[in-house]
CSV table of C-alpha atoms and ligand atoms in Angstrom, one decimal:
chain,number,residue,atom,x,y,z
A,27,UNK,CA,-13.4,-4.0,-9.8
A,28,UNK,CA,-16.3,-5.2,-7.7
A,29,UNK,CA,-16.6,-3.1,-4.5
A,30,UNK,CA,-19.7,-5.0,-3.2
A,31,UNK,CA,-19.9,-6.1,0.4
A,32,UNK,CA,-22.8,-6.5,2.9
A,33,UNK,CA,-21.5,-4.3,5.7
A,34,UNK,CA,-19.3,-1.3,6.3
A,35,UNK,CA,-18.1,-0.2,9.8
A,36,UNK,CA,-19.1,3.4,10.2
A,37,UNK,CA,-18.1,5.3,13.4
A,38,UNK,CA,-18.2,2.3,15.6
A,39,UNK,CA,-20.9,0.0,14.2
A,40,UNK,CA,-21.5,-2.2,11.1
A,41,UNK,CA,-24.1,-0.8,8.8
A,42,UNK,CA,-25.4,-2.1,5.5
A,43,UNK,CA,-23.2,-0.9,2.6
A,44,UNK,CA,-25.9,1.2,1.1
A,45,UNK,CA,-26.2,3.1,4.3
A,46,UNK,CA,-22.5,3.9,4.4
A,47,UNK,CA,-22.8,7.2,2.5
A,48,UNK,CA,-21.5,10.7,3.2
A,49,UNK,CA,-23.1,14.0,2.2
A,50,UNK,CA,-21.8,16.1,-0.7
A,51,UNK,CA,-20.7,18.8,1.7
A,52,UNK,CA,-18.2,16.6,3.5
A,53,UNK,CA,-15.0,18.6,3.9
A,54,UNK,CA,-12.8,15.6,3.1
A,55,UNK,CA,-14.4,15.3,-0.3
A,56,UNK,CA,-13.4,18.9,-1.1
A,57,UNK,CA,-9.9,19.1,0.3
A,58,UNK,CA,-8.6,15.5,0.4
A,59,UNK,CA,-8.6,15.8,4.2
A,60,UNK,CA,-8.6,12.1,5.0
A,61,UNK,CA,-6.1,9.5,6.0
A,62,UNK,CA,-6.4,5.8,5.1
A,63,UNK,CA,-4.9,2.4,5.2
A,64,UNK,CA,-5.0,-0.6,2.9
A,65,UNK,CA,-4.7,-4.1,4.3
A,66,UNK,CA,-5.3,-7.5,3.0
A,67,UNK,CA,-7.0,-10.5,4.6
A,68,UNK,CA,-5.6,-13.9,3.5
A,69,UNK,CA,-7.1,-17.3,3.7
A,70,UNK,CA,-5.1,-19.4,6.2
A,71,UNK,CA,-5.7,-22.9,7.5
A,72,UNK,CA,-7.2,-21.2,10.6
A,73,UNK,CA,-9.6,-19.0,8.6
A,74,UNK,CA,-9.1,-15.4,7.3
A,75,UNK,CA,-6.4,-13.4,8.8
A,76,UNK,CA,-5.4,-9.7,8.2
A,77,UNK,CA,-1.7,-9.3,7.4
A,78,UNK,CA,0.1,-7.0,9.7
A,79,UNK,CA,-3.1,-5.5,11.0
A,80,UNK,CA,-1.7,-3.9,14.2
A,81,UNK,CA,1.1,-2.1,12.3
A,82,UNK,CA,-1.4,-0.9,9.7
A,83,UNK,CA,-3.6,0.6,12.3
A,84,UNK,CA,-0.7,2.1,14.1
A,85,UNK,CA,0.3,3.7,10.8
A,86,UNK,CA,-3.3,5.0,10.4
A,87,UNK,CA,-3.1,6.8,13.7
A,88,UNK,CA,0.4,8.0,12.8
A,89,UNK,CA,-1.0,9.4,9.5
A,90,UNK,CA,-3.7,11.2,11.5
A,91,UNK,CA,-1.2,12.7,13.9
A,92,UNK,CA,1.2,13.8,11.2
A,93,UNK,CA,-1.7,15.5,9.4
A,94,UNK,CA,-2.9,17.1,12.6
A,95,UNK,CA,-6.1,15.2,13.5
A,96,UNK,CA,-5.2,15.2,17.2
A,97,UNK,CA,-7.9,14.1,19.6
A,98,UNK,CA,-9.7,11.1,18.1
A,99,UNK,CA,-12.7,9.4,19.6
A,100,UNK,CA,-11.5,5.9,18.7
A,101,UNK,CA,-8.7,3.8,20.0
A,102,UNK,CA,-6.4,1.7,17.9
A,103,UNK,CA,-7.9,-1.4,19.5
A,104,UNK,CA,-11.4,-0.5,18.4
A,105,UNK,CA,-10.2,0.0,14.8
A,106,UNK,CA,-8.4,-3.4,14.9
A,107,UNK,CA,-11.6,-5.1,16.2
A,108,UNK,CA,-13.7,-3.2,13.6
A,109,UNK,CA,-11.4,-4.3,10.8
A,110,UNK,CA,-11.7,-8.0,11.8
A,111,UNK,CA,-15.5,-7.6,12.1
A,112,UNK,CA,-15.7,-6.2,8.6
A,113,UNK,CA,-13.9,-9.3,7.1
A,114,UNK,CA,-15.8,-11.8,9.3
A,115,UNK,CA,-19.3,-10.4,9.0
A,116,UNK,CA,-19.0,-10.0,5.2
A,117,UNK,CA,-18.0,-13.6,5.0
A,118,UNK,CA,-14.9,-12.9,2.9
A,119,UNK,CA,-12.0,-15.4,2.9
A,120,UNK,CA,-9.6,-13.1,1.1
A,121,UNK,CA,-10.2,-9.4,0.6
A,122,UNK,CA,-8.8,-5.9,0.8
A,123,UNK,CA,-9.7,-3.8,3.9
A,124,UNK,CA,-9.8,0.0,3.7
A,125,UNK,CA,-10.1,2.1,6.9
A,126,UNK,CA,-10.5,5.8,6.2
A,127,UNK,CA,-10.5,8.6,8.8
A,128,UNK,CA,-11.9,11.8,7.3
A,129,UNK,CA,-13.0,15.3,8.0
A,130,UNK,CA,-16.7,14.6,8.2
A,131,UNK,CA,-18.3,17.8,9.3
A,132,UNK,CA,-17.8,20.9,11.5
A,133,UNK,CA,-17.2,23.5,8.8
A,134,UNK,CA,-16.0,24.0,5.2
A,135,UNK,CA,-12.6,25.6,5.4
A,136,UNK,CA,-8.9,25.0,5.3
A,137,UNK,CA,-8.4,24.3,9.0
A,138,UNK,CA,-8.8,21.2,11.1
A,139,UNK,CA,-9.8,23.1,14.2
A,140,UNK,CA,-13.5,22.5,14.8
A,141,UNK,CA,-13.6,19.6,12.3
A,142,UNK,CA,-15.5,16.5,13.4
A,143,UNK,CA,-13.8,13.3,12.2
A,144,UNK,CA,-15.5,10.3,10.8
A,145,UNK,CA,-14.1,6.8,10.4
A,146,UNK,CA,-15.2,4.0,8.1
A,147,UNK,CA,-13.8,0.6,7.3
A,148,UNK,CA,-14.9,-1.2,4.1
A,149,UNK,CA,-13.8,-4.4,2.5
A,150,UNK,CA,-14.0,-5.8,-1.0
A,151,UNK,CA,-12.5,-8.6,-3.0
A,152,UNK,CA,-9.7,-6.8,-4.9
A,153,UNK,CA,-8.5,-9.3,-7.4
A,154,UNK,CA,-6.5,-8.8,-10.5
A,155,UNK,CA,-4.6,-5.6,-9.6
A,156,UNK,CA,-2.8,-6.2,-12.9
A,157,UNK,CA,-3.5,-8.5,-15.9
A,158,UNK,CA,-2.6,-12.2,-15.4
A,159,UNK,CA,0.1,-11.7,-18.1
A,160,UNK,CA,1.7,-8.7,-16.2
A,161,UNK,CA,1.5,-10.7,-13.0
A,162,UNK,CA,3.6,-13.6,-14.3
A,163,UNK,CA,5.8,-11.9,-16.9
A,164,UNK,CA,6.2,-8.5,-15.1
A,165,UNK,CA,5.0,-5.0,-15.7
A,166,UNK,CA,6.0,-2.5,-18.3
A,167,UNK,CA,6.7,0.8,-16.5
A,168,UNK,CA,7.8,4.3,-17.2
A,169,UNK,CA,9.6,6.9,-15.1
A,170,UNK,CA,6.9,9.5,-14.6
A,171,UNK,CA,7.2,13.1,-15.8
A,172,UNK,CA,5.6,14.0,-12.4
A,173,UNK,CA,7.9,14.4,-9.4
A,174,UNK,CA,7.1,12.7,-6.0
A,175,UNK,CA,6.2,15.1,-3.2
A,176,UNK,CA,8.9,17.0,-1.5
A,177,UNK,CA,8.5,15.9,2.2
A,178,UNK,CA,7.9,19.5,3.3
A,179,UNK,CA,5.2,20.0,0.7
A,180,UNK,CA,3.1,16.9,1.5
A,181,UNK,CA,3.7,14.6,4.3
A,182,UNK,CA,5.0,11.5,2.6
A,183,UNK,CA,4.9,9.4,5.8
A,184,UNK,CA,1.1,10.0,6.1
A,185,UNK,CA,-1.3,8.1,3.9
A,186,UNK,CA,-3.1,11.3,3.3
A,187,UNK,CA,-5.9,11.1,0.7
A,188,UNK,CA,-4.8,14.4,-0.7
A,189,UNK,CA,-1.3,13.0,-1.4
A,190,UNK,CA,-2.7,10.7,-3.9
A,191,UNK,CA,-3.5,13.4,-6.5
A,192,UNK,CA,0.3,13.1,-7.2
A,193,UNK,CA,-0.1,9.3,-7.8
A,194,UNK,CA,-3.2,9.8,-9.9
A,195,UNK,CA,-1.3,12.2,-12.2
A,196,UNK,CA,1.5,9.7,-12.6
A,197,UNK,CA,-0.6,6.6,-13.0
A,198,UNK,CA,-3.0,8.2,-15.5
A,199,UNK,CA,-0.2,9.5,-17.7
A,200,UNK,CA,1.4,6.1,-17.5
A,201,UNK,CA,-1.8,4.3,-18.5
A,202,UNK,CA,-2.4,6.8,-21.4
A,203,UNK,CA,1.1,6.1,-22.6
A,204,UNK,CA,0.3,2.4,-22.6
A,205,UNK,CA,2.3,1.3,-19.5
A,206,UNK,CA,1.2,-0.7,-16.5
A,207,UNK,CA,2.8,1.5,-13.8
A,208,UNK,CA,4.9,4.6,-13.2
A,209,UNK,CA,8.0,5.0,-11.1
A,210,UNK,CA,8.5,8.4,-9.5
A,211,UNK,CA,11.6,10.4,-8.7
A,212,UNK,CA,11.9,12.5,-5.6
A,213,UNK,CA,12.5,16.3,-5.9
A,214,UNK,CA,16.3,15.7,-5.9
A,215,UNK,CA,16.0,13.4,-8.9
A,216,UNK,CA,16.6,10.2,-6.9
A,217,UNK,CA,14.3,7.2,-7.2
A,218,UNK,CA,11.4,7.3,-4.8
A,219,UNK,CA,8.7,4.7,-5.3
A,220,UNK,CA,5.8,3.5,-7.5
A,221,UNK,CA,2.4,5.4,-7.4
A,222,UNK,CA,1.2,3.0,-4.7
A,223,UNK,CA,4.1,0.7,-4.1
A,224,UNK,CA,7.7,0.7,-2.9
A,225,UNK,CA,10.4,-0.3,-5.3
A,226,UNK,CA,13.3,-2.8,-5.1
A,227,UNK,CA,16.2,-3.4,-7.5
A,228,UNK,CA,18.3,-6.6,-7.6
A,229,UNK,CA,21.9,-6.4,-8.8
A,230,UNK,CA,24.3,-9.2,-8.6
A,231,UNK,CA,22.1,-11.0,-6.0
A,232,UNK,CA,21.9,-7.9,-3.7
A,233,UNK,CA,18.6,-6.1,-3.1
A,234,UNK,CA,18.5,-2.3,-3.1
A,235,UNK,CA,15.6,-0.1,-2.1
A,236,UNK,CA,15.5,3.6,-1.5
A,237,UNK,CA,15.9,4.7,2.1
A,238,UNK,CA,12.7,5.9,3.8
A,239,UNK,CA,13.3,9.7,3.6
A,240,UNK,CA,10.8,10.5,0.9
A,241,UNK,CA,8.7,7.3,0.5
A,242,UNK,CA,5.9,5.7,2.4
A,243,UNK,CA,7.3,3.3,5.0
A,244,UNK,CA,5.5,0.3,3.4
A,245,UNK,CA,4.7,-2.7,5.4
A,246,UNK,CA,5.1,-5.0,2.4
A,247,UNK,CA,8.6,-3.4,1.9
A,248,UNK,CA,9.4,-4.2,5.5
A,249,UNK,CA,8.1,-7.8,5.2
A,250,UNK,CA,10.1,-8.3,1.9
A,251,UNK,CA,13.3,-7.0,3.6
A,252,UNK,CA,12.8,-9.4,6.5
A,253,UNK,CA,12.0,-12.4,4.3
A,254,UNK,CA,14.9,-11.6,1.9
A,255,UNK,CA,17.4,-11.4,4.8
A,256,UNK,CA,16.0,-14.6,6.3
A,257,UNK,CA,16.6,-16.2,2.9
A,258,UNK,CA,20.2,-15.0,3.0
A,259,UNK,CA,20.0,-12.1,0.7
A,260,UNK,CA,21.9,-8.9,1.4
A,261,UNK,CA,19.5,-5.9,1.4
A,262,UNK,CA,20.7,-2.3,1.2
A,263,UNK,CA,18.6,0.8,1.8
A,264,UNK,CA,20.3,3.5,-0.2
A,265,UNK,CA,19.9,6.2,-2.7
A,266,UNK,CA,19.1,4.9,-6.2
A,267,UNK,CA,19.3,6.7,-9.5
A,268,UNK,CA,17.2,6.2,-12.6
A,269,UNK,CA,20.1,4.8,-14.6
A,270,UNK,CA,20.8,2.3,-11.8
A,271,UNK,CA,17.3,1.0,-12.5
A,272,UNK,CA,18.1,0.5,-16.2
A,273,UNK,CA,21.0,-1.7,-15.4
A,274,UNK,CA,19.4,-3.8,-12.7
A,275,UNK,CA,19.1,-7.5,-13.1
A,276,UNK,CA,15.6,-7.3,-11.7
A,277,UNK,CA,13.2,-4.7,-10.5
A,278,UNK,CA,10.0,-5.2,-8.5
A,279,UNK,CA,7.4,-3.1,-6.8
A,280,UNK,CA,5.5,-4.2,-3.6
A,281,UNK,CA,2.6,-3.0,-1.7
A,282,UNK,CA,-0.6,-4.3,0.0
A,283,UNK,CA,-2.8,-4.0,-3.1
A,284,UNK,CA,0.0,-4.9,-5.6
A,285,UNK,CA,1.7,-7.6,-3.5
A,286,UNK,CA,5.0,-8.4,-5.2
A,287,UNK,CA,5.1,-7.5,-8.9
A,288,UNK,CA,8.1,-7.8,-11.2
A,289,UNK,CA,9.0,-5.0,-13.7
A,290,UNK,CA,10.1,-6.4,-17.0
A,291,UNK,CA,10.6,-3.2,-18.9
A,292,UNK,CA,11.3,0.4,-17.9
A,293,UNK,CA,11.2,3.3,-20.3
A,294,UNK,CA,11.3,0.8,-23.2
A,295,UNK,CA,14.5,-0.8,-21.8
A,296,UNK,CA,14.2,-4.5,-21.0
A,297,UNK,CA,15.2,-5.2,-17.4
A,298,UNK,CA,17.6,-8.2,-17.0
A,299,UNK,CA,16.3,-10.9,-19.3
A,300,UNK,CA,13.1,-9.0,-20.0
A,301,UNK,CA,10.8,-11.2,-17.9
A,302,UNK,CA,10.2,-11.4,-14.1
A,303,UNK,CA,13.4,-12.6,-12.6
A,304,UNK,CA,14.2,-15.5,-10.3
A,305,UNK,CA,14.8,-13.4,-7.1
A,306,UNK,CA,11.5,-11.6,-7.6
A,307,UNK,CA,9.6,-14.9,-8.2
A,308,UNK,CA,11.2,-16.4,-5.1
A,309,UNK,CA,10.3,-13.4,-2.9
A,310,UNK,CA,6.8,-13.2,-4.3
A,311,UNK,CA,6.2,-16.8,-3.5
A,312,UNK,CA,7.7,-16.5,0.0
A,313,UNK,CA,5.6,-13.4,0.7
A,314,UNK,CA,2.5,-15.3,-0.3
A,315,UNK,CA,3.4,-18.2,1.9
A,316,UNK,CA,4.0,-15.9,4.9
A,317,UNK,CA,0.7,-14.0,4.3
A,318,UNK,CA,-1.3,-17.2,4.1
A,319,UNK,CA,0.1,-18.6,7.3
A,320,UNK,CA,2.4,-21.2,5.8
A,321,UNK,CA,5.6,-19.9,7.4
A,322,UNK,CA,5.5,-20.4,11.2
A,323,UNK,CA,8.3,-17.9,11.8
A,324,UNK,CA,6.0,-15.1,10.5
A,325,UNK,CA,2.9,-16.2,12.4
A,326,UNK,CA,3.0,-12.9,14.4
A,327,UNK,CA,2.2,-11.0,11.2
A,328,UNK,CA,-1.3,-12.5,11.1
A,329,UNK,CA,-4.4,-11.5,13.0
A,330,UNK,CA,-7.2,-14.0,12.7
A,331,UNK,CA,-10.6,-12.6,12.1
A,332,UNK,CA,-12.7,-15.4,13.7
A,333,UNK,CA,-14.0,-14.8,17.1
B,419,PPE,N1,4.0,3.7,-1.4
B,419,PPE,C1,2.8,4.3,-1.6
B,419,PPE,C2,2.7,5.6,-2.1
B,419,PPE,C3,1.6,3.6,-1.3
B,419,PPE,O1,0.4,4.1,-1.5
B,419,PPE,C4,1.7,2.3,-0.8
B,419,PPE,C5,0.5,1.5,-0.4
B,419,PPE,C6,3.0,1.7,-0.6
B,419,PPE,C7,4.1,2.5,-0.8
B,419,PPE,C8,3.2,0.3,0.0
B,419,PPE,O2,2.8,0.3,1.4
B,419,PPE,P1,2.2,-1.0,2.1
B,419,PPE,O3,0.9,-1.3,1.5
B,419,PPE,O4,2.2,-0.7,3.5
B,419,PPE,O5,3.2,-2.1,1.7
B,419,PPE,N2,-0.6,1.7,-1.3
B,419,PPE,C9,-2.0,1.3,-1.0
B,419,PPE,C10,-3.0,1.9,-1.9
B,419,PPE,C11,-2.8,1.4,-3.3
B,419,PPE,C12,-3.9,1.7,-4.3
B,419,PPE,O6,-3.7,1.5,-5.5
B,419,PPE,O7,-5.0,2.2,-3.8
B,419,PPE,C13,-2.1,-0.2,-0.9
B,419,PPE,O8,-1.3,-0.9,-1.5
B,419,PPE,O9,-3.0,-0.6,-0.2
């Protein structure tokens, strides 16, 4: 993955990437005390546009509030403008955008009181999230031996950096076992989500996705639900079990980094026909058209980066 860019927005201004560094004694590095977002800019006929930018920044501030970063020296509007500036000034047409709000200084200790927050926004061209083969045929996945967070252990509605230790455990185990991705069960044993994506099952033409109780309220999930309903599919948010996944006609995960990716095999069981299914393909294509500004009804989802 090439993380290069010319500029990073740090605490209100663009600086050259090599100057966007933090000291070793940054509390966030030691305790995972940071909240972040992941967004994508897409190439549209009117130039680059960030998909669902406002909602992502609202969620960044919600993550901060949930975790307990209360008085912040930046407004949502400044972070929105900063995100657009990072895409524009780096000259990217399509890229991934990563705002991160972190415990920058103040003291080293398990307490946010007296902590001084820092905020950076970086962008890079994140291509090839999975192999081209996995992208078209679908992923091979396992159900992780690690459980997703209980919502009163870690705050699952906050994109808290520290939460991702759980995802790293699951994804690393999955990769070592030879799979592309892990699906995670919540503490009651019901299906939650992927390590960095929400999950959908398709059965007899109906889409099912776990309700929002223990998962991140993904914006791609929300977009897929809207697009699917507009295409005439029934979508049900309800509890799903591991064995319901095994008998689904199709499974797919979706998220900003992953976009929409089919799952062709779960725990060595082929899903449906064993290749990415037609509903998944249709939704992946419709999502891409919406994100690249080719569907006027979803024009509100795009924030153009040009001045
Ligand atoms: N669940 C989790 C746990 C999650 O991290 C993400 C995003 C989603 C669901 C989907 O949310 P949304 O992007 O709003 O549709 N994961 C981010 C980080 C992934 C990574 O590998 O890093 C992302 O996709 O940007």
